[in-house]
Coordinates of C-alpha atoms and ligand atoms in Angstrom, one line a residue:
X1 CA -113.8 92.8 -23.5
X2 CA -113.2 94.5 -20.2
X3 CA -111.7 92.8 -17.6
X4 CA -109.2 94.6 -15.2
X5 CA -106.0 91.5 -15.9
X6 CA -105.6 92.1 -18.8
X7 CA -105.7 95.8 -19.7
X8 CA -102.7 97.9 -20.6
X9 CA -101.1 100.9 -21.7
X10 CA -99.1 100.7 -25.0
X11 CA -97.1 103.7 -25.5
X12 CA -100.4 105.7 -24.2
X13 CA -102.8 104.0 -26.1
X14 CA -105.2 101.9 -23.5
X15 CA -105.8 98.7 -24.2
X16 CA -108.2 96.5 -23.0
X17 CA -106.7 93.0 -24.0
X18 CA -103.3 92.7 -25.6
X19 CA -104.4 91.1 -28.4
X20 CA -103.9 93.2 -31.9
X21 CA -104.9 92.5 -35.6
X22 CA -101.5 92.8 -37.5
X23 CA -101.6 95.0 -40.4
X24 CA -102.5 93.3 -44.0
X25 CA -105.4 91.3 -42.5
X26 CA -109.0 92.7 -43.2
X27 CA -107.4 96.1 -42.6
X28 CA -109.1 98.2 -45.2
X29 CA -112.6 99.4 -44.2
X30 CA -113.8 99.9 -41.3
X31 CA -116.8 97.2 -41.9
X32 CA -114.0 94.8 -41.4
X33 CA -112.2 96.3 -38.3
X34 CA -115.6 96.4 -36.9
X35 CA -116.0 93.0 -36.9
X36 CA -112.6 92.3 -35.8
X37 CA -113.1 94.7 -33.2
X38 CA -116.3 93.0 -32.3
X39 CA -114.5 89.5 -32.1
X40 CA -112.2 90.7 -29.2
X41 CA -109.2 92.7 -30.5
X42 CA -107.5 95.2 -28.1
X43 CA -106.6 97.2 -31.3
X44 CA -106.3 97.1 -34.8
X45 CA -103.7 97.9 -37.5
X46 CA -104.7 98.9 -40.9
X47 CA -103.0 97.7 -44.3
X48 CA -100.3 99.9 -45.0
X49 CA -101.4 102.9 -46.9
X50 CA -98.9 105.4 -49.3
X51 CA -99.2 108.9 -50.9
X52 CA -100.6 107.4 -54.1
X53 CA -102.9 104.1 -54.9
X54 CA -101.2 101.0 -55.7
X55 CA -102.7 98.3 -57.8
X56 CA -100.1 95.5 -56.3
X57 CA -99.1 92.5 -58.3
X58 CA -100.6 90.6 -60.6
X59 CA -102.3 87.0 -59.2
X60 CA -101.3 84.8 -57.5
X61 CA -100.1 87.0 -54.5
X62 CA -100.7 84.2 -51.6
X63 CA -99.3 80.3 -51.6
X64 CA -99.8 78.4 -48.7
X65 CA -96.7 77.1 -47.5
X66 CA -96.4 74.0 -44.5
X67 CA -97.2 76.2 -41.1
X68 CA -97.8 79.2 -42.9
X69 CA -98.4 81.0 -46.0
X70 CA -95.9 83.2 -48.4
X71 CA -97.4 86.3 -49.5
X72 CA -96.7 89.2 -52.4
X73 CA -99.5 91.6 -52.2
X74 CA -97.5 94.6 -53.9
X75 CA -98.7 97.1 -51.7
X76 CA -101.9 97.2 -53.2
X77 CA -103.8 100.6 -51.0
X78 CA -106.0 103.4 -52.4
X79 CA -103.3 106.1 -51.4
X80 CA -103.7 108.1 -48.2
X81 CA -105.9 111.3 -49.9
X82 CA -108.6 108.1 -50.2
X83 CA -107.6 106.2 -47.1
X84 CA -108.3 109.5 -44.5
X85 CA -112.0 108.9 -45.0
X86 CA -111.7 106.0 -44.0
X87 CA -109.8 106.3 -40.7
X88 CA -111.8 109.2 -39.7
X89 CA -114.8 106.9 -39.7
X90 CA -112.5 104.3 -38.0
X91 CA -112.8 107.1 -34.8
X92 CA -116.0 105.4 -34.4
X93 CA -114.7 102.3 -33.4
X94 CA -113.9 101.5 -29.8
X95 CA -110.3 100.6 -29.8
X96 CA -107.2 101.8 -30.7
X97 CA -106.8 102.3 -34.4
X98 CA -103.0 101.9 -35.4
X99 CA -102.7 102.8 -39.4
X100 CA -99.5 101.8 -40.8
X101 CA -97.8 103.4 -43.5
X102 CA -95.2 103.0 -46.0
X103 CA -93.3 105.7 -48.5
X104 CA -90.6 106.0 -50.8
X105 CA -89.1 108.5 -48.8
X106 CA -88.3 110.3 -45.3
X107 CA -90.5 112.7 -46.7
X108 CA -93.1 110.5 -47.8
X109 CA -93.7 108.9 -44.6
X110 CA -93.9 111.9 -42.9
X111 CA -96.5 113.5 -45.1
X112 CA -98.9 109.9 -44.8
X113 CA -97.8 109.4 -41.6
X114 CA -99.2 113.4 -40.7
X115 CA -102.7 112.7 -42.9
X116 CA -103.3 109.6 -41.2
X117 CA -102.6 111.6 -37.4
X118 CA -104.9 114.2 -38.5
X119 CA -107.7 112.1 -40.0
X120 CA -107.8 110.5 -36.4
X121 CA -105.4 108.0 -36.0
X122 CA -104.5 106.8 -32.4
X123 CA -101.0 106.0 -33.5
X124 CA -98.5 105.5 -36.7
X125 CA -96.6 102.0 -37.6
X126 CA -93.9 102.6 -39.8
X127 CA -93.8 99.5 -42.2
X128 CA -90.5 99.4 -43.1
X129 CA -90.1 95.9 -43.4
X130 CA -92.0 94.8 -46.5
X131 CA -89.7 92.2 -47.7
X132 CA -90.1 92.3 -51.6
X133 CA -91.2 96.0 -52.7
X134 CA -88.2 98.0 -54.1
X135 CA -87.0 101.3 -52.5
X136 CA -89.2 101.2 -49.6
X137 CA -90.3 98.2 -46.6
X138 CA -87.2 96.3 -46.1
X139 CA -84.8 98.3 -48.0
X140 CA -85.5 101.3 -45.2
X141 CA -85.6 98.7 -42.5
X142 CA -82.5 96.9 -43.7
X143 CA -79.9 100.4 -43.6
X144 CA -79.9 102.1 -40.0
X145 CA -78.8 105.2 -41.4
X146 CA -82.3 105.5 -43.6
X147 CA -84.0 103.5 -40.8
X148 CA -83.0 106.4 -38.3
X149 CA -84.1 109.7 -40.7
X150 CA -87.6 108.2 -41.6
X151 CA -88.0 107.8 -37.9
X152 CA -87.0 110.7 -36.3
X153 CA -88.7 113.0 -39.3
X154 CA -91.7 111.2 -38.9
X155 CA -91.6 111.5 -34.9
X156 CA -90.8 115.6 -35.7
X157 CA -94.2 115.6 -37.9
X158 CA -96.9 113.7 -36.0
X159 CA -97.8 114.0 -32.2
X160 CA -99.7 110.5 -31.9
X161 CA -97.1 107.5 -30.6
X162 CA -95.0 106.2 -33.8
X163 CA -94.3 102.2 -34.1
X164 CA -91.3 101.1 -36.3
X165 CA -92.7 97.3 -37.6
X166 CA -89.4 95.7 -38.1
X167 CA -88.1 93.1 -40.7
X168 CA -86.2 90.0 -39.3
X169 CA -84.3 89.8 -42.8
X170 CA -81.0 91.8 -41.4
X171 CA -77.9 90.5 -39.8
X172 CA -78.7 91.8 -36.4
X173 CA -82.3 92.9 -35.4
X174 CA -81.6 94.8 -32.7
X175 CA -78.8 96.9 -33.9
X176 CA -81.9 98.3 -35.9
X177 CA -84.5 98.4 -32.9
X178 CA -81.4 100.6 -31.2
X179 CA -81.8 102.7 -34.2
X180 CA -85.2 103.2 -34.4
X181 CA -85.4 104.1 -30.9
X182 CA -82.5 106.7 -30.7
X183 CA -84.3 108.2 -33.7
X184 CA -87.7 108.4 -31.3
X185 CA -89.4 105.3 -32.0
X186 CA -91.8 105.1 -28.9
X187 CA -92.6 101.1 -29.7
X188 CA -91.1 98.2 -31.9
X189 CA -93.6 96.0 -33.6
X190 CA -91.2 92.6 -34.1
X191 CA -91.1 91.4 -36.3
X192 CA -92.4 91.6 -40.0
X193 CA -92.6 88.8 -42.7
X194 CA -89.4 86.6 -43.6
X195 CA -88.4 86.5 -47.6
X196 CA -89.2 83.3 -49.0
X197 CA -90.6 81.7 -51.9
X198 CA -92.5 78.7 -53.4
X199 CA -92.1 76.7 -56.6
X200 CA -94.5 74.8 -58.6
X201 CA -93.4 70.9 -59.8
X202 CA -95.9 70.7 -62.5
X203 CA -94.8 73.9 -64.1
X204 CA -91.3 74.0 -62.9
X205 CA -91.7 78.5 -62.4
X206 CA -91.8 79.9 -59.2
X207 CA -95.9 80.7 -57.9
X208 CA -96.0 84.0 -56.8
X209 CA -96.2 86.6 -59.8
X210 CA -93.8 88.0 -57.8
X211 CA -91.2 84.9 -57.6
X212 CA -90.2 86.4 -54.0
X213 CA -93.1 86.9 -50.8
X214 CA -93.5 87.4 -47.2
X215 CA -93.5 84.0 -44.9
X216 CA -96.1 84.7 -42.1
X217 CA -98.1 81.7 -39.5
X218 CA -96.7 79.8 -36.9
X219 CA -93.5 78.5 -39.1
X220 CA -91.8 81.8 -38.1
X221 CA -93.2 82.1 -34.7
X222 CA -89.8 81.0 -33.2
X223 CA -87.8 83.4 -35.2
X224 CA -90.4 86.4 -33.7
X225 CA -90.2 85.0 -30.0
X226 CA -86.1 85.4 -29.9
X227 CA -86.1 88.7 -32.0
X228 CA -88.4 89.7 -29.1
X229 CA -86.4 88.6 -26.6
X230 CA -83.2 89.5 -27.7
X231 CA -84.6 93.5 -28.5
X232 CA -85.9 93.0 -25.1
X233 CA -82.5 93.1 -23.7
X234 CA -81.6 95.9 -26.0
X235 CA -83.9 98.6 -25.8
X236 CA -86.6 100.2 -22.9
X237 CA -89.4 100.8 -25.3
X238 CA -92.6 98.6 -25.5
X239 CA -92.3 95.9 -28.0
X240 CA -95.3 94.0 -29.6
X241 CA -94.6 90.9 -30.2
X242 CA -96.2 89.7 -34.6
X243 CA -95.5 86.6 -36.2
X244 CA -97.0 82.8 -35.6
X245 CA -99.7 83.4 -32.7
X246 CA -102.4 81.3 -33.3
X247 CA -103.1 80.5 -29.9
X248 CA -102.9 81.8 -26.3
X249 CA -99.3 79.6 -25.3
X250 CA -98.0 81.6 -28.2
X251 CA -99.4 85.1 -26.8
X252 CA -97.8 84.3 -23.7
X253 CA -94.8 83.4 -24.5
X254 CA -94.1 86.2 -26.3
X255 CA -95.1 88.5 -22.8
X256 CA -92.8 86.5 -21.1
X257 CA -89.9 86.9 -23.9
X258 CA -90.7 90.7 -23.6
X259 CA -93.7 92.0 -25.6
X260 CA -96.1 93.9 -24.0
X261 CA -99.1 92.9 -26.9
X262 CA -99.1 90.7 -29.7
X263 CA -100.3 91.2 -33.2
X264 CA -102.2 88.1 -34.9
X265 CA -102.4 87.9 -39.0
X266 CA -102.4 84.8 -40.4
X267 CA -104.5 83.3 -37.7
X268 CA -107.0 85.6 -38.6
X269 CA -106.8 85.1 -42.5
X270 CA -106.7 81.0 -41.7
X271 CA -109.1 80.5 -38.8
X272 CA -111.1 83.3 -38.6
X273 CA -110.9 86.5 -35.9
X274 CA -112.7 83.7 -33.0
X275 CA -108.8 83.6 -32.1
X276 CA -108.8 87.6 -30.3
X277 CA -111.0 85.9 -27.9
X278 CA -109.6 82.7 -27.2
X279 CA -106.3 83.9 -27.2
X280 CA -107.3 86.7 -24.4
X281 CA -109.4 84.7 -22.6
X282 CA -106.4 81.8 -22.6
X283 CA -104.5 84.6 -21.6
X284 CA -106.9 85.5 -18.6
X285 CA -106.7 81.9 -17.5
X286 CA -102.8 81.2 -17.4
X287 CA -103.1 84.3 -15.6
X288 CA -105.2 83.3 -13.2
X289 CA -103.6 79.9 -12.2
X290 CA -100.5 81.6 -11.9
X291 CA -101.8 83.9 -9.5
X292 CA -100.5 87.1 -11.5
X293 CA -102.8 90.0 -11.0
X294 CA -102.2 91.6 -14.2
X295 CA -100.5 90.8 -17.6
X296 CA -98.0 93.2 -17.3
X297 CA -96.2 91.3 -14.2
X298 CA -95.3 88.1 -17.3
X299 CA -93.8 91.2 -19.7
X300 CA -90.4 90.0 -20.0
X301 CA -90.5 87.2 -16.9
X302 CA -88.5 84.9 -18.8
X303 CA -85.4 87.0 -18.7
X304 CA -85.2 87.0 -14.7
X305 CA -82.4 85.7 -13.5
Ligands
DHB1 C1 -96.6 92.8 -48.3 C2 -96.3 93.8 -47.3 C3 -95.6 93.3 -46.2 O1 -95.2 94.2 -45.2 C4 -95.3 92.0 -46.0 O2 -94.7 91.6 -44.9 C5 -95.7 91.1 -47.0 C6 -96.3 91.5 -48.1 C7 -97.3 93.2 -49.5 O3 -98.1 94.1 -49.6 O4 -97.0 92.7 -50.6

C-alpha cells in the first residue's frame, strides 16, 4: 500500500503502513509472509527461531478463551542453521522482514540473532517474553540484570536495528523497557502474551498439555495500551504497540498512547490477514477527518497536556 499518511520510519526500517504481523502467526515460510505481505502488512515478524529445532509440546497447544485465545506452542522452530534459508528468500519480499529470536543464553541470542542479520534480516526481535518455556522468554525478560547482557551482547554482534519484545508478566514494565534501552535496545515491542490457563469441566485437568499458555486477542488489549503508554513516558525509543488489535480504533489508540506501529496476531489467526488493510485504511481515514497529515503527528497525542 503506498500512500504518503501513513508511511514511517521504525528504527530505520521504512514502512509503508504501520501495520505489522506479530511474530507466531503464519511466520514460518515465506509462502505465508507473502500473502500477508500481499494482504497489506507494513512488515512482518517471523516465529521465533533458536540454535537447534524444537518439536514444542505435545497437543493441544491453543484453547480459545472469551476475547482471546491461550496458547503453549513450546517453541516449536527448525533451528536457525534451517531457518537462514528461509529468510534469505524472505529478501524477496517487499517489506521489512523482522525475525525474532530466542536462546538459552546471552550467547545464544547473539549467535541466532548474528545468522539471521547475515542471512538478510532487516532487523532482530529479541523474544524474551515467552511466558511458559523454562530458562529462556520470560525468565530473561522477567530479571533486568539478564534482560540488560542479552541486549547489549546482541546489539555488540549484529548491525541491523534490535527490538526487545517485552513480557507484561513483571511488577513494573517499564523498569525493564529502561533496561533494555540502556543496554542498546533501538525499539520496544510491548507487550508479549500474559500467563494464563484454561481448565476443562468434563475432565476436571487443565487443556493445554502444557497446563500454563500465552493469553493473546483483544482480552489483553487494555493491558498492552497502558504498558504502552506508561513506557511511553519512560523511555525515547520507538515502541510498537502488540496485543488485542483487531480493528483500526485499536491501532490508533495505541499511536496515540505512544506506539509508533502495531503488531496484529490473533486477529490474523481468527479473522484472517483482510485486517492489515482495514486496519490501515481505518487508519488513513481517522487521519483524514482529523486533518493530521501524517500518522506520526497521533504518536503519543494522548499524553499532551
Ligand atoms: C509461545 C511463545 C510466546 O512468545 C508466547 O507469547 C506464547 C507462546 C510458544 O511458542 O509456546
Amino acid at each position: 500500500m503506498s500512500n504518503n499518511r501513513l508511511n514511517l520510519d521504525l528504527a530505520g526500517l521504512s514502512l509503508s503502513n504501520p501495520t505489522i504481523l506479530a511474530s507466531g502467526i503464519l511466520g514460518y515460510s515465506t509462502e505465508t509472509l507473502q500473502r500477508i505481505v500481499e494482504a497489506g502488512a507494513g512488515a512482518v515478524v517471523t516465529k521465533s527461531v533458536g540454535m537447534k529445532p524444537r518439536n514444542g509440546y505435545a497437543n493441544p497447544t491453543v484453547v480459545q478463551a472469551d476475547c482471546g485465545l491461550i496458547n503453549a506452542m513450546g517453541l516449536p522452530n527448525p533451528g536457525i542453521a534451517v531457518f537462514a534459508g528461509e529468510i534469505r528468500k524472505a529478501k524477496k519480499l517487499s517489506v521489512p522482514v523482522i525475525v525474532s529470536v530466542y536462546g538459552f543464553s546471552a550467547e545464544e541470542y547473539a549467535v541466532v540473532s548474528t545468522k539471521a542479520a547475515d542471512s538478510g534480516a532487516d532487523a532482530i526481535e529479541l523474544n524474551v517474553s515467552c511466558p511458559h518455556v523454562e530458562e529462556t522468554g520470560s525468565e530473561v525478560g522477567q530479571c533486568t540484570k539478564v534482560l540488560g547482557e542479552v541486549t547489549a551482547k546482541v546489539k555488540s554482534a549484529v548491525d541491523t536495528p534490535v527490538f526487545v519484545k517485552l513480557t507484561p508478566n513483571v511488577t513494573d514494565i517499564c523498569d525493564v523497557a529502561e533496561t533494555a534501552v540502556r543496554a542498546g535496545a533501538d525499539a520496544i515491542t510491548a507487550m508479549n502474551t500474559i500467563k494464563a490457563m484454561a481448565i476443562d469441566t468434563e475432565t476436571a485437568l487443565p487443556i493445554l498439555s502444557n497446563k500454563h499458555g500465552g493469553l493473546s486477542g483483544s482480552a489483553i488489549k487494555p493491558v498492552a495500551l497502558r504498558c504502552v503508554y506508561d513506557i511511553y513516558e519512560r523511555v525515547k525509543v520507538p515502541i510498537i504497540g502488540c496485543g488485542g488489535v483487531r480493528n483500526w480504533r485499536d491501532a490508533v489508540e495505541f499511536m496515540l498512547a505512544g506506539a509508533v506501529a502495531v503488531q496484529i496476531g490473533t486477529a490474523v489467526a481468527l479473522e484472517g490477514p483482510g485486517v492489515f488493510k482495514s486496519v490501515a485504511r481505518g487508519i488513513e481515514a481517522y487521519l483524514k477527518k482529523k486533518q493530521f497529515k501524517s500518522v506520526k503527528e497521533i504518536v503519543g497525542f494522548s499524553h499532551r497536556k
